[in-house]
C-alpha positions as protocol buffer text, in pm:
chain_id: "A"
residue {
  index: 1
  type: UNK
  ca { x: 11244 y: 8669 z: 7849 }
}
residue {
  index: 2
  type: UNK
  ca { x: 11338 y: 8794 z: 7532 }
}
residue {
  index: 3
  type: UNK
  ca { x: 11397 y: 9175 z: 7399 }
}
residue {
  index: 4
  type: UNK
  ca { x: 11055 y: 9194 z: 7167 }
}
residue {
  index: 5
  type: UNK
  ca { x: 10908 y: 9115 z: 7517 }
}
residue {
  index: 6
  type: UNK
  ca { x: 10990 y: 9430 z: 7675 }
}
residue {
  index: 7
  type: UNK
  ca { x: 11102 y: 9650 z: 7370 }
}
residue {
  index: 8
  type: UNK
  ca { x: 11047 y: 9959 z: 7291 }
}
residue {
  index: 9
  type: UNK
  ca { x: 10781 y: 9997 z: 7625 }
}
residue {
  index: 10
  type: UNK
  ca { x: 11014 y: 9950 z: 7898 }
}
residue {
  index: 11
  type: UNK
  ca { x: 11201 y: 10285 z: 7881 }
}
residue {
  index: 12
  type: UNK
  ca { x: 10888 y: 10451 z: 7842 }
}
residue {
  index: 13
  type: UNK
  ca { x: 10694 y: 10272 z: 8104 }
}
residue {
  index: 14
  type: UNK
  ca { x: 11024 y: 10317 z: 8386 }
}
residue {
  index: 15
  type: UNK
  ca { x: 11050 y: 10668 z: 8271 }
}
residue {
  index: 16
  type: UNK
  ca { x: 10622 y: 10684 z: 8337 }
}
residue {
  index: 17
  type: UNK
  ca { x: 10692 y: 10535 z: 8694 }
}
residue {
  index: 18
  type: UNK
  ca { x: 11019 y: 10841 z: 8752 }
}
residue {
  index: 19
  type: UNK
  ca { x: 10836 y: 11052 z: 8671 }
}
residue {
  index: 20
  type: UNK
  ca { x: 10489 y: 10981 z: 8841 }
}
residue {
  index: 21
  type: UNK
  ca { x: 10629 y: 10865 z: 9190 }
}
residue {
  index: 22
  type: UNK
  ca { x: 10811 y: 11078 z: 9393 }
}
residue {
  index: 23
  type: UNK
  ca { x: 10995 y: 11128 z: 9728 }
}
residue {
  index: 24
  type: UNK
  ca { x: 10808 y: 11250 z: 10008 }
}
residue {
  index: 25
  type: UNK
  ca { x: 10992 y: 11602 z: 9917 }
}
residue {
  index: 26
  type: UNK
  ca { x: 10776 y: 11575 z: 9573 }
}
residue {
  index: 27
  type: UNK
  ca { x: 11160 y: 11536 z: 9428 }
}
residue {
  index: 28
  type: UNK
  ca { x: 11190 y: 11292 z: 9142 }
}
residue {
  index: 29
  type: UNK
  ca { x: 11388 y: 10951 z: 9268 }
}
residue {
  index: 30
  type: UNK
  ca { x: 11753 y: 10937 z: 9085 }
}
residue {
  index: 31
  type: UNK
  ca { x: 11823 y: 10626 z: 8998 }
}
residue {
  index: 32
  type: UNK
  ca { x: 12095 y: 10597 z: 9285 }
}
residue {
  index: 33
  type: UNK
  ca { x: 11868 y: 10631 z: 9519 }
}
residue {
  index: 34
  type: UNK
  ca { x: 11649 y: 10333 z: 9339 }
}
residue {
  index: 35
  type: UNK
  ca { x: 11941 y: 10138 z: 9344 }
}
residue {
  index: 36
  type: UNK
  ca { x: 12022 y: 10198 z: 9701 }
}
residue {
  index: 37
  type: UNK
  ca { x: 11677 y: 10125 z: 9823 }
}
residue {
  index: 38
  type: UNK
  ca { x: 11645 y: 9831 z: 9639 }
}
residue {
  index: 39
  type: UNK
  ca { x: 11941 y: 9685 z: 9703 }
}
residue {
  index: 40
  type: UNK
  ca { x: 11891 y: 9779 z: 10147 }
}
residue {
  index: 41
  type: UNK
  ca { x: 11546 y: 9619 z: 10087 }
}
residue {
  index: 42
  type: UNK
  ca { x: 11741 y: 9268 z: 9966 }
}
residue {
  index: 43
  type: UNK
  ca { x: 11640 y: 9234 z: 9669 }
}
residue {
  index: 44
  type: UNK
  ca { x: 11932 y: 9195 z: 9325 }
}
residue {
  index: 45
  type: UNK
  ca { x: 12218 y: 9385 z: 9301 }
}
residue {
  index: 46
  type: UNK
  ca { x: 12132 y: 9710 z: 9047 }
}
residue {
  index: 47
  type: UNK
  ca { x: 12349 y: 9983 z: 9019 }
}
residue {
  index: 48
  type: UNK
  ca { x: 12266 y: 10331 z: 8881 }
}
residue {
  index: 49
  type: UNK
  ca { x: 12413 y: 10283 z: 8608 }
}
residue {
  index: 50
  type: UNK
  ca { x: 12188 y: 9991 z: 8451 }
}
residue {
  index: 51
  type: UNK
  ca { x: 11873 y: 10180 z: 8607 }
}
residue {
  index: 52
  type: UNK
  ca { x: 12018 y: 10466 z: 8386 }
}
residue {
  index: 53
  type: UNK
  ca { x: 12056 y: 10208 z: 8052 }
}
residue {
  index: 54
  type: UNK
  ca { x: 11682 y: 10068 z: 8092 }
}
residue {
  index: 55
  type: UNK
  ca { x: 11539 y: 10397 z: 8154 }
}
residue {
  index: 56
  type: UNK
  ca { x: 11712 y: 10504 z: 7824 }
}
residue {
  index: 57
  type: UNK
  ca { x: 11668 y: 10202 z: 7577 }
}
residue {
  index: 58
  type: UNK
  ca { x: 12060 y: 10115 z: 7596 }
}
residue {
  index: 59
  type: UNK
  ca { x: 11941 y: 9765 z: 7786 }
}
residue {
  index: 60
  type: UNK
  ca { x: 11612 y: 9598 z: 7724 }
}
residue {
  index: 61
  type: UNK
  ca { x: 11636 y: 9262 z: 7881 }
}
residue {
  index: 62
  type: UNK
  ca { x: 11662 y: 9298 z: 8244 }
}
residue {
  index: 63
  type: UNK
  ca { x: 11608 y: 8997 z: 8438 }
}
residue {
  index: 64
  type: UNK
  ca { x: 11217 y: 8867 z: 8649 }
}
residue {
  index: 65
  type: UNK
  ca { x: 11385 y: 8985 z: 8998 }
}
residue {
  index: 66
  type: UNK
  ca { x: 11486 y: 9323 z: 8880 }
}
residue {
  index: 67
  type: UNK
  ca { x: 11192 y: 9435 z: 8708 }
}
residue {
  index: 68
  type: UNK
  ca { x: 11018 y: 9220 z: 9077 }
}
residue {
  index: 69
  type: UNK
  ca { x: 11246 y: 9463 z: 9256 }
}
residue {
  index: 70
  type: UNK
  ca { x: 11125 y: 9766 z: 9082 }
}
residue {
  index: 71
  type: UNK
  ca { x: 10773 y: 9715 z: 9096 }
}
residue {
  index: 72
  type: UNK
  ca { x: 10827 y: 9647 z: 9432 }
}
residue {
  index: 73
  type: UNK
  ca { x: 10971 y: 10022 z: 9483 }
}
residue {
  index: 74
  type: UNK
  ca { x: 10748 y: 10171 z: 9273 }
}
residue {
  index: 75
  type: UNK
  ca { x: 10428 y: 9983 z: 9442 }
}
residue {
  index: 76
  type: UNK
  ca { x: 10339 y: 9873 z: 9127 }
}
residue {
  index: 77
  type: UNK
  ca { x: 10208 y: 9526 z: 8995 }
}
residue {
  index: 78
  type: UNK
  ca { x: 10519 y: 9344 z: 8776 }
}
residue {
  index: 79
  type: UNK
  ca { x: 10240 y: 9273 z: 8550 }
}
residue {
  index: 80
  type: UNK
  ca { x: 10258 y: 9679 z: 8473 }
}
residue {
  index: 81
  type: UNK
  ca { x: 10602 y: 9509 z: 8252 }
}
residue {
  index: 82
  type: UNK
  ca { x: 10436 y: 9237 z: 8090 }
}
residue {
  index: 83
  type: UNK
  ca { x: 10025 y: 9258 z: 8064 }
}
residue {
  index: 84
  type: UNK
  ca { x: 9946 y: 9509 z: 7819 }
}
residue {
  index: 85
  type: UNK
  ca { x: 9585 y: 9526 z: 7964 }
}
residue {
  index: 86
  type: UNK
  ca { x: 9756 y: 9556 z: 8312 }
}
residue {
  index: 87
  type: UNK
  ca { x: 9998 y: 9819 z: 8191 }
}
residue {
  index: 88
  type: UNK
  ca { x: 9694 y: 10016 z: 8012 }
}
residue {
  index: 89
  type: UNK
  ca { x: 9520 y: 10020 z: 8297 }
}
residue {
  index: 90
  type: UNK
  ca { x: 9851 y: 10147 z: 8540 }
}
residue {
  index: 91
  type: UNK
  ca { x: 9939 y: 10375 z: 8264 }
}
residue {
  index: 92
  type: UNK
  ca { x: 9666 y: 10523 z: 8321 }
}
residue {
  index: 93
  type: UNK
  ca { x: 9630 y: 10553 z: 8705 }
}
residue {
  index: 94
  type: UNK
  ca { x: 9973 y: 10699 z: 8694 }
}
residue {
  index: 95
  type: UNK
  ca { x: 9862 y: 10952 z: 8442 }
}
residue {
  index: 96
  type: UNK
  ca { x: 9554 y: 11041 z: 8712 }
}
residue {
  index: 97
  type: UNK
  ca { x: 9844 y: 11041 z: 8957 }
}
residue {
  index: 98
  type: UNK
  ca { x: 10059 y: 11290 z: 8806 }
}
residue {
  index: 99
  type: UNK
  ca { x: 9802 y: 11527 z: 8752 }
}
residue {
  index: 100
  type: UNK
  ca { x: 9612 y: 11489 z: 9090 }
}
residue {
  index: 101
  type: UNK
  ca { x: 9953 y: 11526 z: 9252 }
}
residue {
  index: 102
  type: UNK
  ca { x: 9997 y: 11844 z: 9090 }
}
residue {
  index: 103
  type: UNK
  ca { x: 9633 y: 11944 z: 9241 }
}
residue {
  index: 104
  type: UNK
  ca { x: 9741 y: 11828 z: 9589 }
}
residue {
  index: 105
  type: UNK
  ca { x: 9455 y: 11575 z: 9587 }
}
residue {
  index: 106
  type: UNK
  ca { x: 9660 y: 11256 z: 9542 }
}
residue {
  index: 107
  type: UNK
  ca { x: 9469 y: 11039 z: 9798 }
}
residue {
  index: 108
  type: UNK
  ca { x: 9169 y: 11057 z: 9514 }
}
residue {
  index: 109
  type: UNK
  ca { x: 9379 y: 10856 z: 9283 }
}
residue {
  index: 110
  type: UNK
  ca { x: 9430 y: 10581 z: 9530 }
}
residue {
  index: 111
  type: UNK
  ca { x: 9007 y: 10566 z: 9538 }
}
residue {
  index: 112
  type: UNK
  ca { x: 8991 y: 10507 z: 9160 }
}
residue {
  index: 113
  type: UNK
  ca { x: 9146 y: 10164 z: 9135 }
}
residue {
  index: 114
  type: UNK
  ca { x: 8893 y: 10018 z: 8974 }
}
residue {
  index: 115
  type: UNK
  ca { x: 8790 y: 10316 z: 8685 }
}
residue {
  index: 116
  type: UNK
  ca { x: 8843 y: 10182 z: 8290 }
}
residue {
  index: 117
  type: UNK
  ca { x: 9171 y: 10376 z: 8171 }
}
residue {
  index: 118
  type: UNK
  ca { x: 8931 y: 10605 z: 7978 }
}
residue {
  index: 119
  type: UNK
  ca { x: 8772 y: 10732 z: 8247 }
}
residue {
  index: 120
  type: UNK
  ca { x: 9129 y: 10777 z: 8443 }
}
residue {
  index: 121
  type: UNK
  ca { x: 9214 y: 10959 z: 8154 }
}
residue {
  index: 122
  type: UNK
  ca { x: 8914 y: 11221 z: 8122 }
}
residue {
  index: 123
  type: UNK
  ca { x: 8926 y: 11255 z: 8511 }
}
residue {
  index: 124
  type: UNK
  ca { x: 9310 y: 11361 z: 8444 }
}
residue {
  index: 125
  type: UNK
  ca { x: 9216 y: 11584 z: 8133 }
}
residue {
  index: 126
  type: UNK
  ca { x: 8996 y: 11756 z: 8342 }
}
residue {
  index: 127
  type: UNK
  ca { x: 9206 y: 11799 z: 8640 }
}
């Protein structure tokens, strides 16, 4: 994997994924407590601190079975790193997400798997 493969999207699209899925307490996750569930869950050793450098550009290469591991925690597709169609498309649940969360009605967003991202994005907008 090289760096043009993942750079400059994968702080933005971690920092998407923070920011969009929450604890049950509607808290965002710190990236200890990624670690720490990833890690219990078996999958590669990641501390906070390199969650902390590829949600802030400082690293841009992590390896398959971290960016497996985090897609796994996030309940996300690993193509949401790799496929830009795939990542459109995520981006743009996630962006339905975050604002149905905010309108309590998040069990709607799980329905609308299968909307285009621009109608995700004009069901957000008006939300």
């Amino acid at each position: 994997m090289t760096d043009e493969a993942l750079t400059p999207d994968l702080a933005e699209k971690l920092g998407r994924l923070f920011d969009t899925i929450r604890r049950p307490d509607g808290k965002e996750y710190s990236n200890q407590a990624v670690a720490e569930a990833i890690t219990a869950a078996g999958g590669p050793s990641i501390s906070r601190i390199y969650l902390w450098e590829l949600r802030n550009g400082k690293k841009t290469n992590p390896t398959k079975r971290h960016l497996e591991a985090l897609a796994n925690f996030f309940e996300v597709p690993v193509a949401y790193f790799f496929d830009d169609h795939q990542s459109k498309q995520i981006g743009a649940e996630l962006e339905l997400l975050g604002s149905l969360r905010n309108a309590g009605v998040r069990n709607i967003a799980l329905r609308a798997n299968d909307l285009s991202p621009e109608s995700l994005s004009a069901i957000a907008a008006m939300i």
